[in-house]
PDB file of C-alpha atoms and ligand atoms in Angstrom:
ATOM      1  CA  MET A  15      10.719  -7.266  -0.473  1.00 97.00           C
ATOM      2  CA  LYS A  16       9.298  -7.569   3.029  1.00 98.00           C
ATOM      3  CA  ILE A  17       6.178  -5.468   3.686  1.00 98.00           C
ATOM      4  CA  LEU A  18       4.786  -4.641   7.128  1.00 99.00           C
ATOM      5  CA  ILE A  19       1.125  -3.657   7.334  1.00 99.00           C
ATOM      6  CA  GLY A  20      -0.590  -2.019  10.293  1.00 98.00           C
ATOM      7  CA  ALA A  21      -3.667  -0.057  11.277  1.00 99.00           C
ATOM      8  CA  ASP A  22      -5.551   1.394  14.214  1.00 98.00           C
ATOM      9  CA  HIS A  23      -9.226   0.623  14.884  1.00 98.00           C
ATOM     10  CA  ALA A  24     -10.342   3.199  12.283  1.00 98.00           C
ATOM     11  CA  GLY A  25      -8.155   1.605   9.635  1.00 98.00           C
ATOM     12  CA  PHE A  26      -8.735  -2.010  10.628  1.00 98.00           C
ATOM     13  CA  GLU A  27     -11.406  -2.884   8.047  1.00 98.00           C
ATOM     14  CA  LEU A  28      -9.486  -1.361   5.130  1.00 98.00           C
ATOM     15  CA  LYS A  29      -6.270  -2.941   6.396  1.00 98.00           C
ATOM     16  CA  GLU A  30      -7.951  -6.353   6.258  1.00 98.00           C
ATOM     17  CA  LYS A  31      -8.946  -5.774   2.621  1.00 98.00           C
ATOM     18  CA  VAL A  32      -5.458  -4.616   1.622  1.00 98.00           C
ATOM     19  CA  ARG A  33      -3.880  -7.451   3.627  1.00 98.00           C
ATOM     20  CA  THR A  34      -6.092 -10.040   1.895  1.00 98.00           C
ATOM     21  CA  HIS A  35      -5.009  -8.600  -1.451  1.00 98.00           C
ATOM     22  CA  LEU A  36      -1.321  -8.848  -0.473  1.00 98.00           C
ATOM     23  CA  GLU A  37      -1.929 -12.458   0.531  1.00 98.00           C
ATOM     24  CA  GLU A  38      -3.704 -13.294  -2.743  1.00 98.00           C
ATOM     25  CA  GLN A  39      -0.947 -11.646  -4.803  1.00 97.00           C
ATOM     26  CA  GLY A  40       1.781 -13.552  -2.964  1.00 98.00           C
ATOM     27  CA  PHE A  41       3.542 -10.561  -1.392  1.00 98.00           C
ATOM     28  CA  ASP A  42       5.852 -11.269   1.550  1.00 98.00           C
ATOM     29  CA  TYR A  43       4.065  -9.362   4.302  1.00 98.00           C
ATOM     30  CA  GLU A  44       3.640  -9.335   8.077  1.00 98.00           C
ATOM     31  CA  ASP A  45       0.564  -8.002   9.874  1.00 98.00           C
ATOM     32  CA  PHE A  46       1.501  -5.751  12.835  1.00 98.00           C
ATOM     33  CA  GLY A  47      -2.133  -5.315  13.922  1.00 97.00           C
ATOM     34  CA  THR A  48      -4.418  -4.028  15.168  1.00 98.00           C
ATOM     35  CA  TYR A  49      -6.632  -7.096  14.917  1.00 98.00           C
ATOM     36  CA  SER A  50     -10.099  -5.695  15.705  1.00 98.00           C
ATOM     37  CA  THR A  51     -12.151  -2.501  15.723  1.00 98.00           C
ATOM     38  CA  GLU A  52     -11.476  -2.013  19.445  1.00 98.00           C
ATOM     39  CA  SER A  53     -10.081   1.469  19.998  1.00 98.00           C
ATOM     40  CA  CYS A  54      -6.302   1.810  20.105  1.00 98.00           C
ATOM     41  CA  ASP A  55      -3.707   4.538  19.464  1.00 98.00           C
ATOM     42  CA  TYR A  56      -2.378   4.796  15.906  1.00 98.00           C
ATOM     43  CA  ASN A  57       0.965   5.903  17.354  1.00 98.00           C
ATOM     44  CA  ASP A  58       1.787   2.488  18.783  1.00 98.00           C
ATOM     45  CA  VAL A  59       1.319   0.624  15.496  1.00 98.00           C
ATOM     46  CA  ALA A  60       3.046   3.353  13.466  1.00 98.00           C
ATOM     47  CA  LYS A  61       6.061   3.232  15.804  1.00 98.00           C
ATOM     48  CA  ARG A  62       6.419  -0.547  15.529  1.00 98.00           C
ATOM     49  CA  VAL A  63       6.261  -0.501  11.733  1.00 98.00           C
ATOM     50  CA  ALA A  64       8.409   2.639  11.282  1.00 98.00           C
ATOM     51  CA  ARG A  65      11.052   1.397  13.724  1.00 98.00           C
ATOM     52  CA  ALA A  66      11.366  -1.875  11.782  1.00 98.00           C
ATOM     53  CA  VAL A  67      11.651  -0.041   8.442  1.00 98.00           C
ATOM     54  CA  SER A  68      14.154   2.422   9.950  1.00 98.00           C
ATOM     55  CA  LYS A  69      16.301  -0.492  11.220  1.00 98.00           C
ATOM     56  CA  GLY A  70      16.153  -2.256   7.854  1.00 98.00           C
ATOM     57  CA  ASP A  71      14.145  -5.219   9.147  1.00 98.00           C
ATOM     58  CA  ALA A  72      11.652  -4.601   6.302  1.00 98.00           C
ATOM     59  CA  GLU A  73      11.838  -2.625   3.065  1.00 98.00           C
ATOM     60  CA  ARG A  74       8.283  -1.246   3.092  1.00 98.00           C
ATOM     61  CA  GLY A  75       5.359  -0.453   5.382  1.00 99.00           C
ATOM     62  CA  ILE A  76       1.674   0.242   4.802  1.00 99.00           C
ATOM     63  CA  LEU A  77      -0.143   2.081   7.608  1.00 99.00           C
ATOM     64  CA  ILE A  78      -3.863   2.841   7.762  1.00 99.00           C
ATOM     65  CA  CYS A  79      -5.724   4.966  10.324  1.00 98.00           C
ATOM     66  CA  GLY A  80      -8.920   7.001   9.948  1.00 98.00           C
ATOM     67  CA  THR A  81      -7.341   9.660   7.742  1.00 98.00           C
ATOM     68  CA  GLY A  82      -3.829   8.283   7.226  1.00 98.00           C
ATOM     69  CA  LEU A  83      -2.508  11.534   8.663  1.00 98.00           C
ATOM     70  CA  GLY A  84      -1.636  10.503  12.204  1.00 98.00           C
ATOM     71  CA  MET A  85       0.174   7.428  10.902  1.00 98.00           C
ATOM     72  CA  SER A  86       2.160   9.586   8.480  1.00 98.00           C
ATOM     73  CA  ILE A  87       3.142  12.205  11.061  1.00 98.00           C
ATOM     74  CA  GLN A  88       4.201   9.535  13.569  1.00 98.00           C
ATOM     75  CA  ALA A  89       6.096   7.336  11.098  1.00 98.00           C
ATOM     76  CA  ASN A  90       8.086  10.270   9.730  1.00 98.00           C
ATOM     77  CA  LYS A  91       9.722  10.810  13.158  1.00 98.00           C
ATOM     78  CA  PHE A  92      11.984   7.814  12.433  1.00 98.00           C
ATOM     79  CA  LYS A  93      15.352   8.205  10.727  1.00 97.00           C
ATOM     80  CA  GLY A  94      15.364   6.911   7.181  1.00 97.00           C
ATOM     81  CA  VAL A  95      11.572   6.657   7.036  1.00 98.00           C
ATOM     82  CA  ARG A  96       9.903   8.466   4.156  1.00 98.00           C
ATOM     83  CA  ALA A  97       6.190   8.002   4.766  1.00 98.00           C
ATOM     84  CA  ALA A  98       3.866   9.247   2.030  1.00 98.00           C
ATOM     85  CA  HIS A  99       0.212   9.955   2.694  1.00 98.00           C
ATOM     86  CA  VAL A 100      -1.549   9.030  -0.545  1.00 98.00           C
ATOM     87  CA  HIS A 101      -5.123   9.166  -1.813  1.00 97.00           C
ATOM     88  CA  ASP A 102      -4.675   8.649  -5.555  1.00 98.00           C
ATOM     89  CA  VAL A 103      -2.839   6.305  -7.911  1.00 98.00           C
ATOM     90  CA  LEU A 104      -0.737   8.976  -9.650  1.00 98.00           C
ATOM     91  CA  SER A 105       0.661  10.213  -6.326  1.00 98.00           C
ATOM     92  CA  ALA A 106       1.384   6.603  -5.326  1.00 98.00           C
ATOM     93  CA  ARG A 107       3.476   6.142  -8.469  1.00 98.00           C
ATOM     94  CA  LEU A 108       5.197   9.532  -8.255  1.00 98.00           C
ATOM     95  CA  THR A 109       6.121   9.254  -4.577  1.00 98.00           C
ATOM     96  CA  ARG A 110       7.924   6.032  -5.413  1.00 98.00           C
ATOM     97  CA  GLU A 111       9.637   7.472  -8.512  1.00 98.00           C
ATOM     98  CA  HIS A 112      10.606  10.824  -6.943  1.00 98.00           C
ATOM     99  CA  ASN A 113      10.723  10.334  -3.158  1.00 98.00           C
ATOM    100  CA  ASP A 114      11.607   6.643  -2.804  1.00 98.00           C
ATOM    101  CA  SER A 115       8.924   6.539  -0.108  1.00 98.00           C
ATOM    102  CA  ASN A 116       9.205   3.450   2.055  1.00 98.00           C
ATOM    103  CA  ILE A 117       5.940   3.740   4.002  1.00 99.00           C
ATOM    104  CA  LEU A 118       2.502   4.313   2.468  1.00 99.00           C
ATOM    105  CA  THR A 119      -0.248   5.758   4.643  1.00 99.00           C
ATOM    106  CA  MET A 120      -3.941   5.814   3.728  1.00 99.00           C
ATOM    107  CA  GLY A 121      -7.230   6.769   5.365  1.00 98.00           C
ATOM    108  CA  GLY A 122      -9.729   4.051   6.152  1.00 98.00           C
ATOM    109  CA  ARG A 123     -12.442   6.710   6.560  1.00 98.00           C
ATOM    110  CA  ILE A 124     -11.452   8.362   3.282  1.00 98.00           C
ATOM    111  CA  LEU A 125     -10.849   5.622   0.714  1.00 98.00           C
ATOM    112  CA  GLY A 126     -12.891   2.743  -0.655  1.00 98.00           C
ATOM    113  CA  ALA A 127     -11.193  -0.633  -0.835  1.00 98.00           C
ATOM    114  CA  GLY A 128     -10.909  -0.688  -4.631  1.00 98.00           C
ATOM    115  CA  LEU A 129      -8.996   2.591  -4.770  1.00 98.00           C
ATOM    116  CA  ALA A 130      -6.841   1.706  -1.742  1.00 98.00           C
ATOM    117  CA  ILE A 131      -5.803  -1.567  -3.369  1.00 98.00           C
ATOM    118  CA  ALA A 132      -5.030   0.186  -6.674  1.00 98.00           C
ATOM    119  CA  ILE A 133      -2.898   2.707  -4.736  1.00 99.00           C
ATOM    120  CA  ALA A 134      -1.088  -0.061  -2.853  1.00 98.00           C
ATOM    121  CA  ASP A 135      -0.414  -1.971  -6.098  1.00 98.00           C
ATOM    122  CA  ALA A 136       0.985   1.119  -7.850  1.00 98.00           C
ATOM    123  CA  TRP A 137       3.111   1.992  -4.819  1.00 98.00           C
ATOM    124  CA  LEU A 138       4.461  -1.528  -4.374  1.00 98.00           C
ATOM    125  CA  THR A 139       5.360  -2.074  -8.027  1.00 98.00           C
ATOM    126  CA  THR A 140       6.829   1.319  -9.025  1.00 98.00           C
ATOM    127  CA  PRO A 141      10.633   1.557  -8.707  1.00 98.00           C
ATOM    128  CA  PHE A 142      12.591   4.617  -7.606  1.00 98.00           C
ATOM    129  CA  SER A 143      13.696   6.714 -10.579  1.00 96.00           C
ATOM    130  CA  GLU A 144      17.249   6.288 -11.849  1.00 87.00           C
ATOM    131  CA  ASP A 145      17.465  10.070 -12.293  1.00 92.00           C
ATOM    132  CA  SER A 146      20.276  11.440 -10.087  1.00 95.00           C
ATOM    133  CA  ARG A 147      18.349  14.608  -9.189  1.00 97.00           C
ATOM    134  CA  HIS A 148      15.795  12.496  -7.318  1.00 97.00           C
ATOM    135  CA  ARG A 149      18.570  10.591  -5.494  1.00 96.00           C
ATOM    136  CA  ARG A 150      20.185  13.910  -4.502  1.00 97.00           C
ATOM    137  CA  ARG A 151      16.894  15.232  -3.119  1.00 97.00           C
ATOM    138  CA  VAL A 152      16.152  12.079  -1.156  1.00 96.00           C
ATOM    139  CA  GLU A 153      19.657  12.246   0.336  1.00 96.00           C
ATOM    140  CA  LYS A 154      18.855  15.804   1.450  1.00 96.00           C
ATOM    141  CA  ILE A 155      15.717  14.502   3.235  1.00 94.00           C
ATOM    142  CA  ASP A 156      17.704  11.817   5.031  1.00 90.00           C
ATOM    143  CA  ALA A 157      20.469  14.277   5.998  1.00 92.00           C
TER     144      ALA A 157
HETATM  145  C1  RB5 B  27      -9.109   7.847  15.360  1.00 96.07           C
HETATM  146  O1  RB5 B  27     -10.352   8.362  15.726  1.00 96.07           O
HETATM  147  C2  RB5 B  27      -8.404   8.799  14.392  1.00 96.07           C
HETATM  148  O2  RB5 B  27      -8.081   9.990  15.038  1.00 96.07           O
HETATM  149  C3  RB5 B  27      -7.198   8.151  13.793  1.00 96.07           C
HETATM  150  O3  RB5 B  27      -7.549   6.971  13.164  1.00 96.07           O
HETATM  151  C4  RB5 B  27      -6.453   8.948  12.730  1.00 96.07           C
HETATM  152  O4  RB5 B  27      -7.343   9.386  11.736  1.00 96.07           O
HETATM  153  C5  RB5 B  27      -5.554   9.998  13.211  1.00 96.07           C
HETATM  154  O5  RB5 B  27      -4.874  10.675  12.430  1.00 96.07           O
END
């Protein structure tokens, strides 16, 4: 499973902590920036990651801005992208089981690193439910 991770300046520091965790855990990831706290537009990073997930170049994306909201709104403009804005571990698990979300967005100004990493772990390791009602509903999103 290929994971793309990206952030704007407001998400940079949390992105570095999550990225280090992915590295330590041996996940196959690619860092799409940004690479400093210099101001940039979340849209540009979200578009690069969401476009790659939409095209099937990667299975998953993790996007972090100040709130996680701008990243989520932007990423969800891409066909086949189901970006979930998550601030707790239960929602991380349930959005995988029920929504088959393929992008996780979080807020660098909202979450501490410990919680963000726990959310990312739950989201990355929870499979989509085998229940056909969830498949039917996800197909309705994509239609
Ligand atoms: C940047 O100040 C901030 O607006 C951005 O990181 C994000 O929170 C937008 O949704």
